Amino acid sequence: MNMKKTLCRVTRFAFLLMLIGVPIACKQKTEQHKKMAIIISTLNNPWFVFLGENAAKRAQELGYETKIFDSQNNTALESDHFENAIASGYSAILFNSTDADGSVVNVRKAKEAGVPVFCMDREINSSDAATTQILSDSYSCCVNLGKYFVKQLNKKGKYVELLGLVGDNNTWSRSKGFHEVVDNYPGLKMVAQQSADFDRNKAMEVLESILQANNDVNAVFCGNDAMAMGAYQALVAAGKDKDVKVFGFDGAEDVIQSIAEKKIVATGMQFPRVMAYTAAELADQYLKGKRSFPAKMPVAVELVTQDNIQYYTAYGKK
Amino acid sequence: MKKLLQYSILFMFLAFVVYQSVYIKKLNEVNTAKQTFDVQSFSRKFVANDIKLSVDSSLELMEWRRGMLQDPETTFSRYTHALNIGNIRYGMVHGEGRVVSITENEVTLRVKQDSASVTVYVQTEFVYGNAVKEATGTIKLTDFNSTTDLNNVSKEVNKIIRTELLPNFKSNVRVGQFVYFAGAIEENKEHVKVNEFELYPVQLIIRK
């Protein structure tokens, strides 16, 4: 009998707690609703700084508080940022991954916690973890770059390819697009293909080393502009900058300037502002109730050469 | 004896469970099973059906040009297509022009109508990229499980053009001849071309 009475009292007390507690929790969640985390692979590269800052800017214009997290190209640190963002009540994550495979588990964690993730620029190898992925069509632009490359070299010569991070799908999309064209021309010989991790200094060191064994190279194709600048530096140091054509990818400020000065030959202009803004706007739509999004949203990348440079500026157009 | 029987039954039960749980297959069998998209078959049908229909409903080049000069917004929205977000769009056009020069990479045509004259560079070497695939407007991103399959369609369609359409044309075309052409062109909304066009051909007929 006493047990029964105690049980009734406990049940009534719990019900009372729920009546008071649930609205308070909901109110807190609504107040916490207005934050977006922007998790970027590395802030050591100005291109990614631009991406992150524009994502933050657009999210703020839409009424959200934002914070940018730097993963320093480290998937473990990226994982900490995700846990931090989930625990701190961020409503959405605008995300630029460190590793196409390694980042999937982080995105799934956020999804399970009810936090939508919008990938920017770098793809993750999962079709259902992220809410959507807004990606540059690197492959198609590198097909165009490959065509331009073959024309510039008149279908013959020796070249070096500097690859980006091997865990980044962009590295392989760009390389495949380039080779789809270039490999059809047996007069063009790839004398070396090596990763320089999308890093300027590493690219310089790698190319310096390659040039020692291959001093008659005619061109260098680089998977991003930071490496193109590093490669150009190495060629200047070797006195070969006038003889060797350099091609990059991104549309970064220093390479755009270099193309205008007729130093670097061409690049692929990405539109990080378009990706960043689209990610923030889609996240806003999600938080206002929209749930249907395509798995991937490709963004065009435009070929920029010394012939059309007047139409372009860093990270976009004039 | 009883324990021996019990252990034997338990062992047989475990062996049965493991046998039912584990499958051993050859790796190449698994890889073949995963490759369900037949890009060659898809591309052949695309060339025979989608491209043909697109050419039948394409604008004549000078009409395209008039549209781009007078009302580019409507012309872009009605007659161009693209899968990517951005300024690059593709459209299918047709027309007839006189051959003014031939190089190893392209055949240059002069197309005239009334007082207007434009130059068409028919690509005969560097037929790569998405122009032909996307100019039809019939391909959707959601039609494909992977971006690789989507890109492979462009690759295969372009290969069909380079290996089946162009060789005969290149060996027979001469300066001064008139050529009927149909093909895809790329336009950039930010800087529209109206006097020179790079054409990725899908149909070429040398007029006798």
Coordinates of N, CA and C in Angstrom, one line a residue, chain A residues 12-162:
Chain A
R12 N 3.4 11.7 -10.0 CA 2.8 13.0 -10.1 C 3.9 14.1 -10.2
F13 N 4.9 13.9 -9.3 CA 6.0 14.8 -9.3 C 6.8 14.9 -10.6
A14 N 7.0 13.7 -11.2 CA 7.7 13.6 -12.5 C 6.9 14.3 -13.6
F15 N 5.6 14.1 -13.6 CA 4.7 14.8 -14.5 C 4.7 16.3 -14.4
L16 N 4.8 16.7 -13.1 CA 4.9 18.2 -12.9 C 6.2 18.8 -13.4
L17 N 7.2 18.0 -13.2 CA 8.6 18.4 -13.7 C 8.5 18.6 -15.2
M18 N 7.9 17.6 -15.9 CA 7.8 17.6 -17.3 C 7.0 18.8 -17.8
L19 N 5.9 19.1 -17.1 CA 5.1 20.3 -17.5 C 5.9 21.6 -17.5
I20 N 6.8 21.7 -16.4 CA 7.6 22.9 -16.3 C 8.8 22.8 -17.2
G21 N 9.5 21.7 -17.2 CA 10.8 21.5 -17.8 C 10.8 21.6 -19.3
V22 N 9.8 20.9 -20.0 CA 9.7 20.8 -21.4 C 9.7 22.2 -22.1
P23 N 8.8 23.1 -21.7 CA 8.7 24.4 -22.3 C 10.1 25.2 -22.1
I24 N 10.7 25.0 -21.0 CA 12.0 25.7 -20.7 C 13.0 25.2 -21.7
A25 N 13.1 23.9 -21.8 CA 14.0 23.2 -22.8 C 13.8 23.7 -24.2
C26 N 12.5 23.7 -24.6 CA 12.2 24.2 -25.9 C 12.6 25.6 -26.2
K27 N 12.3 26.4 -25.2 CA 12.7 27.9 -25.3 C 14.2 28.0 -25.5
Q28 N 15.0 27.2 -24.7 CA 16.4 27.2 -24.8 C 16.9 26.8 -26.2
K29 N 16.2 25.7 -26.7 CA 16.6 25.2 -28.0 C 16.3 26.2 -29.1
T30 N 15.1 26.9 -28.9 CA 14.8 28.0 -29.9 C 15.8 29.1 -29.9
E31 N 16.2 29.5 -28.6 CA 17.2 30.5 -28.5 C 18.6 30.0 -29.1
Q32 N 18.9 28.7 -28.9 CA 20.1 28.2 -29.4 C 20.0 28.0 -30.9
H33 N 18.8 28.0 -31.5 CA 18.6 27.7 -32.9 C 19.3 28.6 -33.9
K34 N 19.8 29.7 -33.4 CA 20.3 30.7 -34.3 C 21.8 30.7 -34.4
K35 N 22.5 29.6 -34.5 CA 23.9 29.5 -34.7 C 24.3 28.6 -35.8
M36 N 25.3 29.0 -36.5 CA 25.9 28.1 -37.5 C 27.4 27.9 -37.3
A37 N 27.8 26.7 -37.3 CA 29.3 26.5 -37.2 C 29.8 26.3 -38.6
I38 N 31.0 26.9 -38.8 CA 31.7 26.8 -40.1 C 33.0 26.1 -39.9
I39 N 33.1 24.9 -40.3 CA 34.2 24.0 -40.1 C 35.0 23.9 -41.4
I40 N 36.2 24.5 -41.4 CA 37.0 24.6 -42.6 C 38.3 23.7 -42.5
S41 N 38.7 23.1 -43.6 CA 39.8 22.2 -43.6 C 41.1 22.8 -43.1
T42 N 41.4 24.0 -43.6 CA 42.6 24.7 -43.1 C 42.5 26.2 -43.4
L43 N 42.9 27.0 -42.4 CA 42.9 28.4 -42.7 C 44.3 28.9 -43.0
N44 N 45.1 27.9 -43.4 CA 46.5 28.3 -43.9 C 46.5 28.6 -45.4
N45 N 45.4 28.4 -46.0 CA 45.3 28.6 -47.4 C 44.3 29.7 -47.7
P46 N 44.6 30.9 -48.3 CA 43.7 32.0 -48.4 C 42.4 31.7 -49.1
W47 N 42.5 30.7 -50.0 CA 41.2 30.3 -50.7 C 40.2 29.8 -49.7
F48 N 40.6 29.0 -48.7 CA 39.7 28.5 -47.7 C 39.3 29.5 -46.7
V49 N 40.2 30.5 -46.5 CA 39.8 31.6 -45.6 C 38.7 32.4 -46.3
F50 N 38.8 32.6 -47.6 CA 37.8 33.3 -48.3 C 36.4 32.5 -48.2
L51 N 36.5 31.2 -48.4 CA 35.3 30.3 -48.4 C 34.6 30.5 -47.0
G52 N 35.4 30.3 -46.0 CA 34.9 30.3 -44.6 C 34.3 31.7 -44.3
E53 N 35.0 32.8 -44.6 CA 34.5 34.1 -44.3 C 33.3 34.5 -45.0
N54 N 33.1 34.0 -46.2 CA 31.9 34.3 -47.0 C 30.7 33.5 -46.5
A55 N 31.0 32.3 -46.1 CA 29.9 31.5 -45.5 C 29.4 32.1 -44.2
A56 N 30.4 32.6 -43.4 CA 30.0 33.3 -42.2 C 29.2 34.6 -42.5
K57 N 29.7 35.3 -43.4 CA 29.1 36.6 -43.8 C 27.6 36.4 -44.2
R58 N 27.4 35.4 -45.1 CA 26.0 35.2 -45.6 C 25.1 34.7 -44.4
A59 N 25.7 33.8 -43.6 CA 24.9 33.3 -42.5 C 24.5 34.4 -41.5
Q60 N 25.4 35.3 -41.3 CA 25.2 36.5 -40.4 C 24.1 37.4 -41.1
E61 N 24.2 37.6 -42.4 CA 23.2 38.4 -43.0 C 21.8 37.8 -42.9
L62 N 21.7 36.4 -42.8 CA 20.5 35.7 -42.6 C 20.0 35.7 -41.2
G63 N 20.8 36.2 -40.3 CA 20.4 36.4 -38.9 C 21.0 35.4 -37.9
Y64 N 22.1 34.7 -38.3 CA 22.7 33.7 -37.5 C 24.0 34.1 -36.9
E65 N 24.3 33.7 -35.6 CA 25.6 33.8 -35.1 C 26.5 32.8 -35.7
T66 N 27.8 33.1 -35.9 CA 28.6 32.1 -36.6 C 30.0 32.0 -35.8
K67 N 30.6 30.8 -36.0 CA 32.0 30.7 -35.6 C 32.7 29.8 -36.6
I68 N 33.9 30.2 -36.9 CA 34.7 29.5 -37.9 C 35.7 28.6 -37.1
F69 N 35.8 27.3 -37.5 CA 36.7 26.4 -36.8 C 37.7 25.9 -37.9
D70 N 39.0 25.9 -37.4 CA 40.1 25.5 -38.3 C 40.5 24.1 -38.0
S71 N 40.3 23.2 -39.0 CA 40.7 21.8 -38.7 C 42.2 21.5 -39.0
Q72 N 42.9 22.5 -39.5 CA 44.3 22.4 -39.8 C 44.7 21.1 -40.6
N73 N 43.8 20.7 -41.5 CA 44.0 19.5 -42.3 C 44.1 18.3 -41.5
N74 N 43.5 18.3 -40.3 CA 43.7 17.1 -39.4 C 42.3 16.6 -39.1
T75 N 42.0 15.4 -39.5 CA 40.7 14.8 -39.3 C 40.3 14.6 -37.8
A76 N 41.3 14.4 -37.0 CA 41.0 14.2 -35.6 C 40.6 15.5 -35.0
L77 N 41.2 16.6 -35.4 CA 40.9 17.9 -34.9 C 39.5 18.3 -35.4
E78 N 39.2 17.9 -36.6 CA 37.9 18.2 -37.2 C 36.8 17.4 -36.4
S79 N 37.1 16.3 -36.0 CA 36.2 15.5 -35.2 C 35.9 16.2 -33.9
D80 N 36.9 16.8 -33.3 CA 36.7 17.6 -32.0 C 35.8 18.8 -32.3
H81 N 36.0 19.4 -33.4 CA 35.2 20.6 -33.8 C 33.7 20.2 -33.9
F82 N 33.5 19.0 -34.5 CA 32.1 18.5 -34.7 C 31.5 18.3 -33.3
E83 N 32.2 17.6 -32.4 CA 31.7 17.3 -31.1 C 31.4 18.6 -30.4
N84 N 32.3 19.6 -30.5 CA 32.1 20.9 -29.9 C 30.9 21.6 -30.4
A85 N 30.7 21.5 -31.7 CA 29.5 22.2 -32.4 C 28.2 21.5 -32.0
I86 N 28.2 20.2 -31.9 CA 27.0 19.5 -31.5 C 26.7 19.8 -30.0
A87 N 27.7 19.7 -29.2 CA 27.5 19.9 -27.7 C 27.1 21.4 -27.4
S88 N 27.6 22.3 -28.3 CA 27.3 23.7 -28.0 C 26.0 24.2 -28.6
G89 N 25.3 23.3 -29.2 CA 24.0 23.7 -29.7 C 23.9 24.4 -31.1
Y90 N 24.9 24.2 -31.9 CA 24.9 24.9 -33.2 C 23.8 24.2 -34.0
S91 N 23.0 25.0 -34.8 CA 21.8 24.5 -35.5 C 22.2 23.8 -36.8
A92 N 23.3 24.3 -37.4 CA 23.7 23.7 -38.7 C 25.2 23.9 -38.8
I93 N 25.8 23.0 -39.6 CA 27.3 23.1 -39.9 C 27.5 23.3 -41.4
L94 N 28.3 24.3 -41.7 CA 28.7 24.5 -43.1 C 30.2 24.0 -43.1
F95 N 30.4 23.0 -43.9 CA 31.5 22.1 -43.7 C 32.4 22.0 -45.0
N96 N 33.7 22.1 -44.7 CA 34.7 21.9 -45.8 C 35.7 20.8 -45.2
S97 N 35.6 19.6 -45.8 CA 36.2 18.4 -45.1 C 37.7 18.3 -45.3
T98 N 38.3 17.5 -44.4 CA 39.7 17.2 -44.5 C 40.0 15.9 -45.3
D99 N 39.0 15.1 -45.3 CA 39.3 13.8 -45.9 C 37.9 13.2 -46.4
A100 N 37.9 12.8 -47.7 CA 36.6 12.4 -48.3 C 36.0 11.1 -47.5
D101 N 36.9 10.3 -47.0 CA 36.4 9.1 -46.3 C 36.4 9.3 -44.8
G102 N 37.5 9.9 -44.3 CA 37.6 10.1 -42.8 C 36.6 11.0 -42.2
S103 N 36.1 11.9 -43.0 CA 35.1 12.9 -42.5 C 33.7 12.4 -42.4
V104 N 33.4 11.3 -43.1 CA 32.0 10.8 -43.1 C 31.5 10.5 -41.7
V105 N 32.3 9.9 -40.9 CA 31.8 9.6 -39.5 C 31.5 10.8 -38.8
N106 N 32.2 11.9 -39.0 CA 31.9 13.2 -38.3 C 30.5 13.7 -38.7
V107 N 30.3 13.7 -40.0 CA 29.1 14.2 -40.6 C 27.9 13.3 -40.1
R108 N 28.1 12.0 -40.0 CA 27.0 11.1 -39.5 C 26.7 11.4 -38.1
K109 N 27.7 11.7 -37.3 CA 27.5 12.1 -35.9 C 26.6 13.3 -35.8
A110 N 26.9 14.3 -36.6 CA 26.1 15.5 -36.6 C 24.6 15.2 -37.0
K111 N 24.5 14.4 -38.1 CA 23.2 14.0 -38.6 C 22.4 13.3 -37.5
E112 N 23.0 12.3 -36.8 CA 22.3 11.6 -35.7 C 21.9 12.5 -34.6
A113 N 22.7 13.6 -34.4 CA 22.4 14.6 -33.3 C 21.3 15.6 -33.8
G114 N 20.9 15.4 -35.1 CA 19.9 16.3 -35.6 C 20.4 17.6 -36.2
V115 N 21.7 17.7 -36.4 CA 22.4 18.9 -36.9 C 22.7 18.7 -38.4
P116 N 22.0 19.4 -39.3 CA 22.3 19.2 -40.7 C 23.7 19.7 -41.1
V117 N 24.3 19.1 -42.1 CA 25.6 19.4 -42.5 C 25.6 19.7 -44.0
F118 N 26.1 20.9 -44.4 CA 26.2 21.3 -45.8 C 27.6 21.4 -46.2
C119 N 28.0 20.5 -47.1 CA 29.4 20.4 -47.5 C 29.7 21.4 -48.6
M120 N 30.9 22.1 -48.4 CA 31.3 23.1 -49.4 C 32.6 22.7 -50.0
D121 N 32.7 22.7 -51.3 CA 33.9 22.5 -52.1 C 34.4 21.1 -52.1
R122 N 34.7 20.5 -50.9 CA 35.2 19.2 -50.8 C 34.2 18.1 -50.6
E123 N 34.2 17.1 -51.4 CA 33.2 16.1 -51.3 C 33.5 15.1 -50.2
I124 N 32.5 14.5 -49.6 CA 32.7 13.3 -48.7 C 32.1 12.1 -49.4
N125 N 32.6 10.9 -49.2 CA 32.2 9.7 -49.9 C 31.0 9.1 -49.2
S126 N 29.9 9.8 -49.2 CA 28.7 9.2 -48.7 C 27.5 10.0 -49.4
S127 N 26.6 9.3 -49.9 CA 25.5 10.0 -50.6 C 24.4 10.4 -49.6
D128 N 24.4 10.0 -48.4 CA 23.3 10.3 -47.5 C 23.6 10.9 -46.1
A129 N 24.9 11.1 -45.9 CA 25.3 11.6 -44.6 C 25.0 13.1 -44.5
A130 N 25.6 13.9 -45.5 CA 25.4 15.3 -45.5 C 24.0 15.6 -46.1
T131 N 23.4 16.8 -45.7 CA 22.1 17.2 -46.2 C 22.2 17.5 -47.7
T132 N 23.3 18.2 -48.1 CA 23.7 18.3 -49.5 C 25.1 18.7 -49.6
Q133 N 25.7 18.5 -50.8 CA 27.1 18.8 -51.0 C 27.2 19.8 -52.2
I134 N 27.7 21.0 -51.9 CA 27.8 22.0 -53.0 C 29.3 22.0 -53.4
L135 N 29.5 21.5 -54.6 CA 30.9 21.2 -55.0 C 31.2 21.8 -56.4
S136 N 32.4 22.2 -56.6 CA 32.9 22.7 -57.9 C 33.0 21.5 -58.8
D137 N 32.6 21.7 -60.1 CA 32.8 20.7 -61.1 C 34.2 20.7 -61.6
S138 N 35.1 20.2 -60.7 CA 36.5 20.3 -61.0 C 36.9 19.5 -62.2
Y139 N 36.2 18.3 -62.3 CA 36.5 17.4 -63.5 C 36.3 18.1 -64.8
S140 N 35.1 18.7 -65.0 CA 34.8 19.3 -66.3 C 35.8 20.5 -66.6
C141 N 36.1 21.3 -65.6 CA 37.0 22.4 -65.9 C 38.4 21.8 -66.2
C142 N 38.8 20.8 -65.6 CA 40.1 20.2 -65.9 C 40.2 19.5 -67.3
V143 N 39.0 19.1 -67.8 CA 38.9 18.7 -69.2 C 39.3 19.9 -70.1
N144 N 38.7 21.0 -69.7 CA 38.9 22.2 -70.5 C 40.4 22.7 -70.4
L145 N 40.9 22.6 -69.2 CA 42.3 22.9 -68.9 C 43.2 21.9 -69.7
G146 N 42.8 20.7 -69.7 CA 43.6 19.7 -70.5 C 43.6 20.0 -72.0
K147 N 42.5 20.5 -72.5 CA 42.4 20.9 -73.9 C 43.4 22.0 -74.2
Y148 N 43.3 23.0 -73.3 CA 44.1 24.2 -73.4 C 45.6 23.9 -73.3
F149 N 45.9 23.0 -72.4 CA 47.3 22.5 -72.2 C 47.8 21.9 -73.4
V150 N 47.1 21.0 -74.1 CA 47.5 20.3 -75.3 C 47.7 21.3 -76.4
K151 N 46.8 22.3 -76.5 CA 47.0 23.3 -77.5 C 48.2 24.1 -77.3
Q152 N 48.4 24.5 -76.0 CA 49.6 25.4 -75.7 C 50.9 24.7 -76.0
L153 N 50.9 23.4 -75.8 CA 52.2 22.6 -76.0 C 52.2 22.0 -77.4
N154 N 51.2 22.3 -78.2 CA 51.1 21.8 -79.6 C 51.3 20.3 -79.6
K155 N 50.6 19.7 -78.7 CA 50.5 18.2 -78.6 C 51.8 17.4 -78.4
K156 N 52.9 18.1 -78.0 CA 54.1 17.4 -77.7 C 54.9 18.1 -76.6
G157 N 55.7 17.3 -75.8 CA 56.5 17.8 -74.8 C 56.5 17.0 -73.6
K158 N 57.3 17.4 -72.6 CA 57.4 16.7 -71.3 C 56.8 17.6 -70.2
Y159 N 56.0 16.9 -69.3 CA 55.4 17.7 -68.3 C 55.4 16.9 -66.9
V160 N 55.2 17.7 -65.9 CA 55.1 17.2 -64.5 C 53.7 17.5 -64.0
E161 N 53.2 16.6 -63.3 CA 51.9 16.9 -62.6 C 52.1 16.9 -61.1
L162 N 51.7 18.0 -60.5 CA 51.7 18.0 -59.0 C 50.3 17.8 -58.5

